[in-house]
Amino acid sequence: MRLVLASGSPRRRDLLLSVGLEFDVHVPTIDERPLHNETPRSYVERLARQKALTAAGPGRVVLGADTTVVHEGTIIGKPRDPEDARRILARLQGDTHSVYTGVAVAWQGEGEPEVRVEVEGSEVKLVPINEAEIVAYVDTGEPLDKAGAYALQGVGAMFVDSVRGSPTNVVGLHLPSAVRLLRSAGVDVMGRSR
């Protein structure tokens, strides 16, 4: 079975490579807008499932994932532009927010593809960040493709006061869930199967 990562995220790619997995990459194109009254957990579960199914087929195990930030009940995705990134960081600074990641694995045996999904949540507290620091950070370009407009694994780490829960979940792929789901699909994670 070939392992396929249904994501264009370099962070997810790096996390899978860090545990020695070999895989192909398929970048899915799906509508990532939240549905009306959709909970954050349901949102990331739905998107992870859809992403995994975009490349499902015989001889493949497909891993899809989606991450979102939630602050005061509002889902916060990736910023639309630098101004949006500055607005998001001004909102999150000095406060705690939740990060939810859905992880889905799809494979096809007989008939329709099977899909299993897990959702993990973490809490992140950011230090107070002044306007000049926000502008300088956004000018690095790092926040522009990240849910919540910061990177725990990059320059943005200097703004993270604490993480309650899995750090890999905050980065974009809850590794324990990914490993569990891949094993359930027959992938020998420690054997570095392809």
Coordinates of N, CA, C and O in Angstrom, one line a residue:
M1 N 0.8 -1.2 0.0 CA 0.0 0.0 0.0 C 0.9 1.2 0.0 O 1.8 1.3 0.8
R2 N 0.5 2.2 -0.8 CA 1.2 3.5 -0.9 C 0.6 4.4 0.1 O -0.6 4.5 0.2
L3 N 1.4 5.1 0.9 CA 0.9 6.2 1.8 C 0.9 7.5 1.0 O 1.9 7.9 0.4
V4 N -0.3 8.2 1.2 CA -0.4 9.5 0.5 C -0.8 10.5 1.6 O -1.7 10.3 2.4
L5 N -0.1 11.6 1.6 CA -0.5 12.8 2.5 C -1.3 13.7 1.6 O -0.8 14.3 0.6
A6 N -2.6 13.9 2.0 CA -3.5 14.8 1.3 C -3.4 16.2 1.9 O -4.3 16.6 2.6
S7 N -2.3 16.8 1.7 CA -2.1 18.1 2.3 C -0.9 18.8 1.6 O 0.1 18.1 1.3
G8 N -1.0 20.1 1.4 CA 0.2 20.8 0.9 C 1.0 21.4 2.0 O 2.0 22.2 1.7
S9 N 0.7 21.1 3.3 CA 1.3 21.8 4.4 C 2.7 21.2 4.6 O 2.9 20.0 4.8
P10 N 3.7 22.1 4.5 CA 5.1 21.6 4.8 C 5.3 21.2 6.2 O 6.1 20.3 6.5
R11 N 4.5 21.7 7.2 CA 4.6 21.3 8.6 C 4.1 19.8 8.7 O 4.7 19.0 9.4
R12 N 3.0 19.5 8.1 CA 2.5 18.1 8.2 C 3.5 17.1 7.5 O 3.8 16.1 8.0
R13 N 4.1 17.6 6.4 CA 5.1 16.8 5.7 C 6.3 16.5 6.6 O 6.7 15.4 6.8
D14 N 6.7 17.6 7.2 CA 7.9 17.5 8.1 C 7.6 16.6 9.3 O 8.5 15.8 9.8
L15 N 6.4 16.7 9.9 CA 6.1 15.8 11.0 C 6.1 14.3 10.6 O 6.6 13.5 11.4
L16 N 5.5 14.0 9.5 CA 5.5 12.6 9.0 C 6.9 12.1 8.7 O 7.3 11.0 9.0
L17 N 7.7 13.0 8.1 CA 9.1 12.6 7.8 C 9.9 12.4 9.1 O 10.8 11.6 9.2
S18 N 9.6 13.2 10.2 CA 10.3 13.1 11.4 C 10.1 11.7 12.1 O 11.0 11.3 12.9
V19 N 9.1 11.0 11.8 CA 8.9 9.7 12.3 C 9.3 8.6 11.3 O 9.0 7.4 11.5
G20 N 9.9 9.0 10.2 CA 10.5 8.1 9.2 C 9.5 7.5 8.2 O 9.9 6.6 7.5
L21 N 8.4 8.1 8.0 CA 7.4 7.6 7.0 C 7.8 8.1 5.6 O 8.2 9.3 5.5
E22 N 7.6 7.3 4.6 CA 7.7 7.7 3.2 C 6.3 7.8 2.6 O 5.5 7.0 2.9
F23 N 6.1 8.8 1.8 CA 4.8 9.0 1.3 C 4.8 9.9 0.1 O 5.8 10.6 -0.2
D24 N 3.7 9.9 -0.7 CA 3.5 10.8 -1.8 C 2.6 11.9 -1.3 O 2.0 11.8 -0.2
V25 N 2.6 13.0 -2.0 CA 1.8 14.2 -1.6 C 0.8 14.5 -2.7 O 1.1 14.5 -3.9
H26 N -0.4 14.6 -2.2 CA -1.6 15.1 -3.1 C -2.1 16.3 -2.4 O -2.5 16.3 -1.2
V27 N -2.2 17.4 -3.1 CA -2.8 18.6 -2.6 C -4.2 18.7 -3.0 O -4.5 19.0 -4.1
P28 N -5.1 18.6 -2.0 CA -6.6 18.6 -2.3 C -7.1 20.0 -2.5 O -6.5 21.0 -2.0
T29 N -8.1 20.1 -3.3 CA -8.8 21.4 -3.5 C -10.2 21.2 -3.0 O -11.0 20.5 -3.7
I30 N -10.5 21.8 -1.9 CA -11.9 21.7 -1.3 C -12.3 23.1 -0.8 O -11.4 23.9 -0.5
D31 N -13.5 23.3 -0.6 CA -14.1 24.5 0.0 C -13.9 24.4 1.5 O -14.4 23.5 2.1
E32 N -13.1 25.3 2.1 CA -12.7 25.2 3.5 C -13.6 26.2 4.3 O -13.3 26.4 5.5
R33 N -14.6 26.7 3.8 CA -15.4 27.6 4.6 C -16.3 26.8 5.6 O -16.9 25.8 5.2
P34 N -16.4 27.3 6.8 CA -17.2 26.6 7.8 C -18.7 26.7 7.4 O -19.1 27.7 6.8
L35 N -19.4 25.6 7.7 CA -20.9 25.6 7.5 C -21.6 26.4 8.5 O -21.0 26.6 9.6
H36 N -22.8 26.9 8.3 CA -23.6 27.6 9.2 C -23.8 26.8 10.5 O -24.2 25.6 10.5
N37 N -23.4 27.4 11.7 CA -23.6 26.7 13.0 C -22.7 25.5 13.2 O -23.0 24.7 14.1
E38 N -21.7 25.3 12.4 CA -20.8 24.2 12.5 C -19.8 24.4 13.7 O -19.2 25.4 13.8
T39 N -19.7 23.4 14.5 CA -18.8 23.5 15.7 C -17.4 23.3 15.2 O -17.1 22.7 14.1
P40 N -16.4 23.8 15.9 CA -15.0 23.7 15.5 C -14.6 22.2 15.3 O -13.9 21.9 14.3
R41 N -15.0 21.3 16.2 CA -14.7 19.9 16.1 C -15.3 19.3 14.8 O -14.6 18.6 14.1
S42 N -16.6 19.6 14.6 CA -17.2 19.1 13.4 C -16.6 19.7 12.1 O -16.4 18.9 11.1
Y43 N -16.2 20.9 12.2 CA -15.5 21.6 11.0 C -14.2 20.9 10.6 O -14.0 20.5 9.5
V44 N -13.3 20.7 11.6 CA -12.0 20.0 11.2 C -12.2 18.6 10.9 O -11.5 18.0 10.1
E45 N -13.2 17.9 11.5 CA -13.5 16.5 11.2 C -13.9 16.4 9.8 O -13.5 15.5 9.0
R46 N -14.9 17.3 9.4 CA -15.4 17.2 8.0 C -14.3 17.5 7.0 O -14.2 16.8 6.0
L47 N -13.5 18.5 7.2 CA -12.4 18.9 6.2 C -11.4 17.8 6.1 O -10.9 17.5 5.1
A48 N -11.0 17.2 7.3 CA -10.0 16.1 7.3 C -10.5 15.0 6.5 O -9.8 14.4 5.6
R49 N -11.8 14.6 6.7 CA -12.4 13.5 6.0 C -12.4 13.8 4.5 O -12.0 12.9 3.6
Q50 N -12.9 15.0 4.1 CA -12.9 15.4 2.7 C -11.6 15.3 2.0 O -11.4 14.8 0.9
K51 N -10.5 15.8 2.7 CA -9.2 15.8 2.2 C -8.7 14.4 1.9 O -8.1 14.1 0.9
A52 N -8.9 13.5 2.9 CA -8.5 12.1 2.8 C -9.2 11.4 1.6 O -8.5 10.7 0.8
L53 N -10.4 11.7 1.4 CA -11.2 11.1 0.4 C -10.8 11.5 -1.0 O -11.1 10.9 -2.0
T54 N -10.2 12.7 -1.1 CA -9.9 13.2 -2.5 C -8.8 12.4 -3.2 O -8.8 12.4 -4.4
A55 N -8.1 11.6 -2.5 CA -7.0 10.8 -3.1 C -7.3 9.3 -2.8 O -6.4 8.5 -3.1
A56 N -8.4 8.9 -2.2 CA -8.6 7.5 -1.8 C -8.8 6.7 -3.1 O -9.4 7.1 -4.1
G57 N -8.3 5.5 -3.0 CA -8.4 4.5 -4.1 C -7.6 3.3 -3.8 O -6.9 3.2 -2.8
P58 N -7.8 2.3 -4.7 CA -7.1 1.0 -4.4 C -5.6 1.1 -4.3 O -5.0 1.9 -5.0
G59 N -5.0 0.4 -3.3 CA -3.6 0.4 -3.2 C -3.0 1.7 -2.4 O -1.8 1.8 -2.4
R60 N -3.9 2.5 -1.9 CA -3.4 3.7 -1.2 C -4.1 3.8 0.2 O -5.2 3.5 0.3
V61 N -3.3 4.3 1.1 CA -3.8 4.8 2.4 C -3.5 6.3 2.4 O -2.4 6.7 2.2
V62 N -4.6 7.0 2.6 CA -4.5 8.5 2.5 C -4.7 9.2 3.8 O -5.7 8.9 4.5
L63 N -3.8 10.0 4.2 CA -3.9 10.8 5.4 C -4.3 12.2 5.1 O -3.6 12.9 4.3
G64 N -5.4 12.7 5.7 CA -5.8 14.1 5.5 C -5.9 14.7 6.9 O -6.2 14.0 7.9
A65 N -5.7 16.0 7.0 CA -5.8 16.7 8.3 C -6.2 18.2 8.0 O -6.0 18.7 7.0
D66 N -6.8 18.7 9.1 CA -7.2 20.1 9.0 C -7.1 20.7 10.4 O -7.4 20.0 11.4
T67 N -6.6 21.9 10.5 CA -6.4 22.6 11.8 C -7.1 23.9 11.8 O -7.0 24.6 10.8
T68 N -7.7 24.2 12.9 CA -8.3 25.6 13.1 C -8.1 26.1 14.5 O -7.9 25.3 15.4
V69 N -8.1 27.4 14.6 CA -8.0 28.1 15.9 C -9.3 28.6 16.2 O -10.1 29.1 15.4
V70 N -9.7 28.6 17.5 CA -10.9 29.1 18.0 C -10.7 30.0 19.2 O -10.0 29.7 20.1
H71 N -11.2 31.2 19.1 CA -11.1 32.2 20.1 C -12.5 32.8 20.4 O -13.1 33.3 19.5
E72 N -12.9 32.7 21.7 CA -14.2 33.2 22.1 C -15.3 32.7 21.2 O -16.2 33.5 20.8
G73 N -15.2 31.4 20.9 CA -16.3 30.8 20.1 C -16.2 31.0 18.6 O -17.1 30.5 17.8
T74 N -15.3 31.8 18.1 CA -15.2 32.1 16.7 C -14.0 31.3 16.0 O -12.9 31.2 16.5
I75 N -14.4 30.6 14.9 CA -13.3 29.8 14.2 C -12.5 30.8 13.4 O -13.0 31.7 12.7
I76 N -11.2 30.7 13.6 CA -10.2 31.6 12.9 C -9.3 30.7 12.1 O -8.5 29.9 12.6
G77 N -9.4 30.9 10.8 CA -8.6 30.1 9.9 C -7.3 30.8 9.5 O -6.8 31.6 10.3
K78 N -6.8 30.6 8.3 CA -5.6 31.3 7.8 C -6.0 32.7 7.5 O -7.1 33.0 7.0
P79 N -5.0 33.6 7.7 CA -5.3 35.0 7.3 C -5.5 35.2 5.8 O -4.8 34.5 5.0
R80 N -6.3 36.1 5.4 CA -6.5 36.4 3.9 C -5.4 37.2 3.4 O -5.1 37.1 2.2
D81 N -4.7 38.0 4.2 CA -3.7 38.9 3.7 C -2.9 39.4 5.0 O -3.3 39.1 6.1
P82 N -1.9 40.2 4.8 CA -1.1 40.7 6.0 C -2.0 41.5 7.0 O -1.8 41.4 8.2
E83 N -2.9 42.3 6.5 CA -3.7 43.1 7.4 C -4.6 42.2 8.2 O -4.8 42.4 9.4
D84 N -5.1 41.1 7.6 CA -5.9 40.1 8.4 C -5.1 39.4 9.4 O -5.5 39.2 10.5
A85 N -3.8 39.1 9.1 CA -2.9 38.5 10.0 C -2.7 39.4 11.2 O -2.7 38.9 12.4
R86 N -2.5 40.7 11.0 CA -2.3 41.6 12.1 C -3.5 41.7 12.9 O -3.4 41.7 14.2
R87 N -4.7 41.7 12.3 CA -5.9 41.7 13.1 C -6.1 40.5 14.0 O -6.4 40.6 15.1
I88 N -5.8 39.3 13.4 CA -5.9 38.1 14.1 C -4.9 38.1 15.3 O -5.3 37.7 16.5
L89 N -3.7 38.4 15.1 CA -2.7 38.4 16.2 C -3.1 39.4 17.3 O -2.9 39.2 18.5
A90 N -3.6 40.6 16.9 CA -4.0 41.6 17.9 C -5.2 41.0 18.7 O -5.3 41.3 19.9
R91 N -6.0 40.2 18.1 CA -7.1 39.6 18.9 C -6.6 38.5 19.8 O -7.1 38.4 21.0
L92 N -5.6 37.7 19.4 CA -5.2 36.5 20.2 C -4.2 36.9 21.3 O -4.0 36.2 22.2
Q93 N -3.4 38.0 21.0 CA -2.3 38.3 22.0 C -2.8 38.4 23.4 O -3.9 39.0 23.7
G94 N -2.0 37.9 24.3 CA -2.3 38.1 25.7 C -3.4 37.2 26.2 O -3.9 37.4 27.4
D95 N -3.9 36.3 25.4 CA -5.1 35.5 25.8 C -4.9 34.0 25.4 O -3.9 33.7 24.8
T96 N -5.8 33.2 25.8 CA -5.8 31.8 25.5 C -6.8 31.4 24.4 O -7.9 32.0 24.4
H97 N -6.4 30.6 23.5 CA -7.3 30.1 22.5 C -7.2 28.6 22.3 O -6.2 28.0 22.8
S98 N -8.1 28.0 21.6 CA -8.1 26.6 21.4 C -7.6 26.3 20.0 O -7.8 27.1 19.1
V99 N -6.9 25.1 19.8 CA -6.5 24.7 18.5 C -7.1 23.3 18.3 O -6.8 22.4 19.2
Y100 N -7.8 23.1 17.3 CA -8.4 21.8 17.0 C -7.8 21.2 15.7 O -7.8 22.0 14.7
T101 N -7.4 20.0 15.7 CA -6.9 19.3 14.5 C -7.7 18.0 14.3 O -7.8 17.2 15.2
G102 N -8.3 17.9 13.1 CA -8.9 16.7 12.7 C -7.9 15.9 11.8 O -7.2 16.5 11.0
V103 N -7.8 14.6 12.1 CA -6.9 13.7 11.3 C -7.8 12.6 10.8 O -8.5 11.9 11.5
A104 N -7.7 12.3 9.5 CA -8.5 11.3 8.8 C -7.6 10.4 8.0 O -6.6 10.8 7.4
V105 N -7.9 9.1 8.0 CA -7.2 8.1 7.2 C -8.3 7.4 6.4 O -9.3 6.9 6.9
A106 N -8.0 7.3 5.1 CA -9.0 6.6 4.1 C -8.2 5.6 3.4 O -7.1 5.8 3.0
W107 N -8.8 4.4 3.2 CA -8.3 3.4 2.4 C -9.4 2.6 1.8 O -10.5 2.6 2.3
Q108 N -9.1 1.9 0.7 CA -10.1 1.2 0.0 C -9.8 -0.3 0.0 O -8.8 -0.7 -0.5
G109 N -10.7 -1.1 0.6 CA -10.7 -2.5 0.5 C -11.6 -2.9 -0.6 O -11.6 -2.5 -1.7
E110 N -12.6 -3.7 -0.2 CA -13.7 -4.1 -1.1 C -14.7 -3.0 -1.1 O -15.2 -2.6 0.0
G111 N -15.2 -2.5 -2.2 CA -16.2 -1.6 -2.3 C -15.8 -0.1 -2.0 O -14.7 0.3 -2.4
E112 N -16.6 0.6 -1.2 CA -16.4 2.0 -0.9 C -15.2 2.2 0.0 O -14.9 1.3 0.8
P113 N -14.5 3.3 -0.1 CA -13.4 3.6 0.8 C -13.9 3.7 2.3 O -15.0 4.1 2.6
E114 N -13.0 3.2 3.2 CA -13.3 3.3 4.6 C -12.5 4.6 5.1 O -11.4 4.9 4.6
V115 N -13.1 5.3 6.1 CA -12.5 6.5 6.6 C -12.6 6.4 8.1 O -13.7 6.2 8.6
R116 N -11.6 6.7 8.8 CA -11.6 6.9 10.3 C -11.0 8.3 10.6 O -10.1 8.7 10.0
V117 N -11.7 8.9 11.5 CA -11.3 10.3 11.9 C -11.1 10.5 13.4 O -12.0 9.9 14.1
E118 N -10.2 11.2 13.8 CA -10.0 11.6 15.2 C -9.8 13.1 15.3 O -9.2 13.7 14.3
V119 N -10.3 13.8 16.3 CA -10.1 15.2 16.5 C -9.5 15.4 17.9 O -9.9 14.8 18.9
E120 N -8.5 16.3 17.9 CA -7.7 16.6 19.1 C -7.8 18.1 19.4 O -7.7 18.8 18.4
G121 N -7.9 18.4 20.6 CA -7.9 19.9 21.0 C -6.7 20.2 21.9 O -6.3 19.4 22.7
S122 N -6.2 21.4 21.8 CA -5.1 21.9 22.7 C -5.5 23.3 23.0 O -6.2 24.0 22.3
E123 N -4.9 23.8 24.1 CA -5.1 25.2 24.5 C -3.7 25.9 24.4 O -2.7 25.4 24.9
V124 N -3.7 27.1 23.8 CA -2.5 27.9 23.7 C -2.7 29.2 24.3 O -3.7 29.9 24.0
K125 N -1.7 29.7 25.1 CA -1.8 31.0 25.6 C -0.6 31.8 25.0 O 0.5 31.4 25.0
L126 N -1.0 33.0 24.4 CA 0.0 33.9 23.9 C 0.4 35.0 24.9 O -0.5 35.4 25.6
V127 N 1.6 35.4 24.8 CA 2.0 36.5 25.7 C 1.4 37.8 25.1 O 1.0 37.8 23.9
P128 N 1.4 38.9 25.8 CA 1.0 40.2 25.2 C 2.0 40.5 24.1 O 3.2 40.4 24.3
I129 N 1.5 41.0 23.0 CA 2.3 41.4 21.9 C 1.9 42.8 21.5 O 0.8 43.1 21.2
N130 N 2.9 43.7 21.4 CA 2.6 45.1 21.0 C 2.4 45.2 19.5 O 2.8 44.3 18.8
E131 N 1.9 46.3 19.1 CA 1.6 46.5 17.7 C 2.8 46.4 16.8 O 2.8 45.9 15.7
A132 N 3.9 47.0 17.3 CA 5.2 47.0 16.5 C 5.7 45.6 16.3 O 6.2 45.2 15.2
E133 N 5.6 44.7 17.4 CA 6.0 43.3 17.3 C 5.1 42.6 16.3 O 5.6 41.8 15.5
I134 N 3.8 42.9 16.3 CA 2.9 42.2 15.4 C 3.2 42.6 14.0 O 3.3 41.7 13.1
V135 N 3.5 43.8 13.7 CA 3.8 44.3 12.3 C 5.1 43.6 11.9 O 5.2 43.1 10.8
A136 N 6.1 43.6 12.8 CA 7.4 43.0 12.4 C 7.3 41.5 12.1 O 7.9 41.0 11.2
Y137 N 6.5 40.8 12.9 CA 6.3 39.4 12.8 C 5.5 39.1 11.4 O 5.9 38.2 10.7
V138 N 4.5 39.9 11.2 CA 3.7 39.7 9.9 C 4.6 39.9 8.7 O 4.6 39.2 7.7
D139 N 5.5 40.9 8.9 CA 6.4 41.2 7.8 C 7.4 40.1 7.4 O 8.0 40.0 6.3
T140 N 7.6 39.1 8.4 CA 8.4 37.9 8.1 C 7.8 37.0 7.1 O 8.4 36.2 6.5
G141 N 6.4 37.1 6.9 CA 5.7 36.3 6.0 C 5.2 35.0 6.7 O 4.4 34.3 6.1
E142 N 5.8 34.6 7.8 CA 5.5 33.4 8.5 C 4.0 33.2 8.8 O 3.5 32.1 8.6
P143 N 3.3 34.2 9.3 CA 1.9 34.0 9.7 C 0.9 33.8 8.6 O -0.2 33.4 8.8
L144 N 1.3 34.0 7.3 CA 0.3 34.2 6.2 C -0.4 32.9 5.8 O -1.4 32.9 5.2
D145 N 0.2 31.7 6.1 CA -0.4 30.5 5.7 C -0.7 29.6 6.9 O -0.8 28.4 6.8
K146 N -0.9 30.2 8.1 CA -1.1 29.4 9.3 C -2.4 29.8 9.9 O -2.7 31.0 10.1
A147 N -3.2 28.8 10.4 CA -4.4 29.1 11.1 C -4.0 29.8 12.4 O -3.0 29.4 13.1
G148 N -4.7 30.9 12.7 CA -4.3 31.7 13.9 C -3.2 32.7 13.6 O -2.8 33.5 14.5
A149 N -2.6 32.7 12.4 CA -1.5 33.6 12.0 C -0.2 33.5 12.9 O 0.4 34.6 13.0
Y150 N 0.1 32.3 13.4 CA 1.4 32.2 14.0 C 1.9 30.8 13.9 O 1.1 29.9 13.6
A151 N 3.2 30.6 14.1 CA 3.8 29.2 14.0 C 4.5 28.9 15.3 O 5.4 29.5 15.7
L152 N 4.0 27.8 15.9 CA 4.6 27.3 17.1 C 6.0 26.9 16.9 O 6.9 27.0 17.7
Q153 N 6.3 26.3 15.7 CA 7.6 25.8 15.3 C 8.5 26.8 14.6 O 9.5 26.4 14.1
G154 N 8.1 28.0 14.6 CA 8.9 29.0 13.9 C 9.2 30.2 14.8 O 9.2 30.1 16.0
V155 N 9.3 31.4 14.2 CA 9.6 32.6 14.9 C 8.5 32.9 15.9 O 8.7 33.4 17.0
G156 N 7.2 32.5 15.5 CA 6.1 32.8 16.4 C 6.2 32.1 17.7 O 5.4 32.4 18.7
A157 N 7.1 31.1 17.9 CA 7.2 30.4 19.2 C 7.6 31.4 20.3 O 7.2 31.2 21.5
M158 N 8.2 32.6 20.0 CA 8.5 33.5 21.0 C 7.3 34.2 21.6 O 7.4 34.8 22.7
F159 N 6.1 34.0 21.0 CA 4.9 34.6 21.5 C 4.0 33.6 22.3 O 3.0 34.0 22.8
V160 N 4.5 32.4 22.3 CA 3.7 31.3 22.9 C 4.1 31.1 24.3 O 5.2 30.7 24.6
D161 N 3.2 31.5 25.3 CA 3.6 31.4 26.7 C 3.4 30.0 27.2 O 4.3 29.5 27.9
S162 N 2.4 29.3 26.7 CA 2.2 27.9 27.2 C 1.3 27.1 26.2 O 0.5 27.7 25.5
V163 N 1.4 25.8 26.2 CA 0.6 24.9 25.4 C 0.1 23.8 26.4 O 0.9 23.2 27.1
R164 N -1.2 23.7 26.4 CA -1.8 22.6 27.2 C -2.4 21.6 26.2 O -3.3 21.9 25.4
G165 N -1.7 20.4 26.1 CA -2.1 19.4 25.1 C -0.9 19.2 24.2 O 0.2 19.5 24.5
S166 N -1.2 18.6 23.1 CA -0.1 18.1 22.2 C 0.5 19.3 21.3 O -0.3 20.0 20.6
P167 N 1.8 19.5 21.4 CA 2.4 20.5 20.5 C 2.2 20.2 19.0 O 2.1 21.1 18.2
T168 N 2.3 18.9 18.7 CA 2.2 18.5 17.3 C 0.7 18.8 16.8 O 0.5 19.2 15.6
N169 N -0.2 18.8 17.7 CA -1.6 19.2 17.3 C -1.6 20.6 16.9 O -2.3 21.0 15.9
V170 N -0.9 21.5 17.7 CA -0.9 22.9 17.4 C -0.1 23.2 16.1 O -0.5 24.1 15.3
V171 N 0.9 22.4 15.8 CA 1.6 22.6 14.5 C 0.8 22.2 13.3 O 1.0 22.7 12.2
G172 N -0.2 21.2 13.5 CA -1.0 20.9 12.4 C -1.3 19.4 12.2 O -2.0 19.1 11.2
L173 N -0.7 18.5 13.0 CA -1.0 17.1 12.8 C -0.7 16.4 14.1 O 0.4 16.3 14.6
H174 N -1.8 16.0 14.8 CA -1.7 15.3 16.1 C -1.1 13.9 15.8 O -1.7 13.0 15.3
L175 N 0.3 13.8 16.0 CA 1.0 12.6 15.6 C 0.4 11.3 16.3 O 0.3 10.3 15.6
P176 N 0.1 11.3 17.6 CA -0.5 10.1 18.1 C -1.8 9.6 17.4 O -1.9 8.4 17.1
S177 N -2.6 10.5 17.0 CA -3.8 10.2 16.3 C -3.5 9.6 14.9 O -4.0 8.6 14.4
A178 N -2.5 10.3 14.2 CA -2.1 9.9 12.9 C -1.5 8.5 12.9 O -1.9 7.6 12.1
V179 N -0.7 8.2 13.9 CA -0.1 6.8 14.0 C -1.2 5.8 14.3 O -1.2 4.7 13.7
R180 N -2.1 6.1 15.2 CA -3.2 5.2 15.5 C -4.0 4.8 14.3 O -4.3 3.7 14.0
L181 N -4.4 5.9 13.6 CA -5.2 5.7 12.4 C -4.5 5.0 11.3 O -5.1 4.1 10.6
L182 N -3.2 5.3 11.1 CA -2.5 4.6 10.1 C -2.3 3.1 10.4 O -2.5 2.3 9.5
R183 N -2.1 2.8 11.6 CA -2.0 1.4 12.0 C -3.3 0.7 11.8 O -3.3 -0.5 11.3
S184 N -4.4 1.4 12.1 CA -5.8 0.8 11.8 C -6.0 0.5 10.4 O -6.8 -0.4 10.0
A185 N -5.3 1.2 9.5 CA -5.4 1.0 8.0 C -4.3 0.0 7.5 O -4.2 -0.2 6.3
G186 N -3.5 -0.6 8.4 CA -2.5 -1.6 8.0 C -1.2 -1.0 7.7 O -0.3 -1.7 7.2
V187 N -0.9 0.2 8.0 CA 0.4 0.8 7.8 C 1.3 0.5 9.0 O 1.0 0.8 10.1
D188 N 2.5 -0.2 8.7 CA 3.4 -0.5 9.7 C 4.3 0.7 9.9 O 5.3 1.0 9.3
V189 N 3.9 1.6 10.9 CA 4.5 2.9 11.1 C 6.0 2.7 11.5 O 6.9 3.3 10.9
M190 N 6.3 1.8 12.4 CA 7.7 1.6 12.8 C 8.5 0.9 11.7 O 9.7 1.1 11.7
G191 N 7.9 0.2 10.8 CA 8.6 -0.5 9.7 C 8.8 0.5 8.5 O 9.4 0.1 7.5
R192 N 8.3 1.7 8.6 CA 8.5 2.7 7.6 C 7.9 2.2 6.3 O 8.5 2.3 5.2
S193 N 6.7 1.6 6.3 CA 6.1 1.1 5.1 C 5.8 2.1 4.1 O 5.5 3.3 4.4
R194 N 5.7 1.7 2.8 CA 5.3 2.5 1.8 C 4.1 1.9 1.1 O 4.1 0.7 0.8

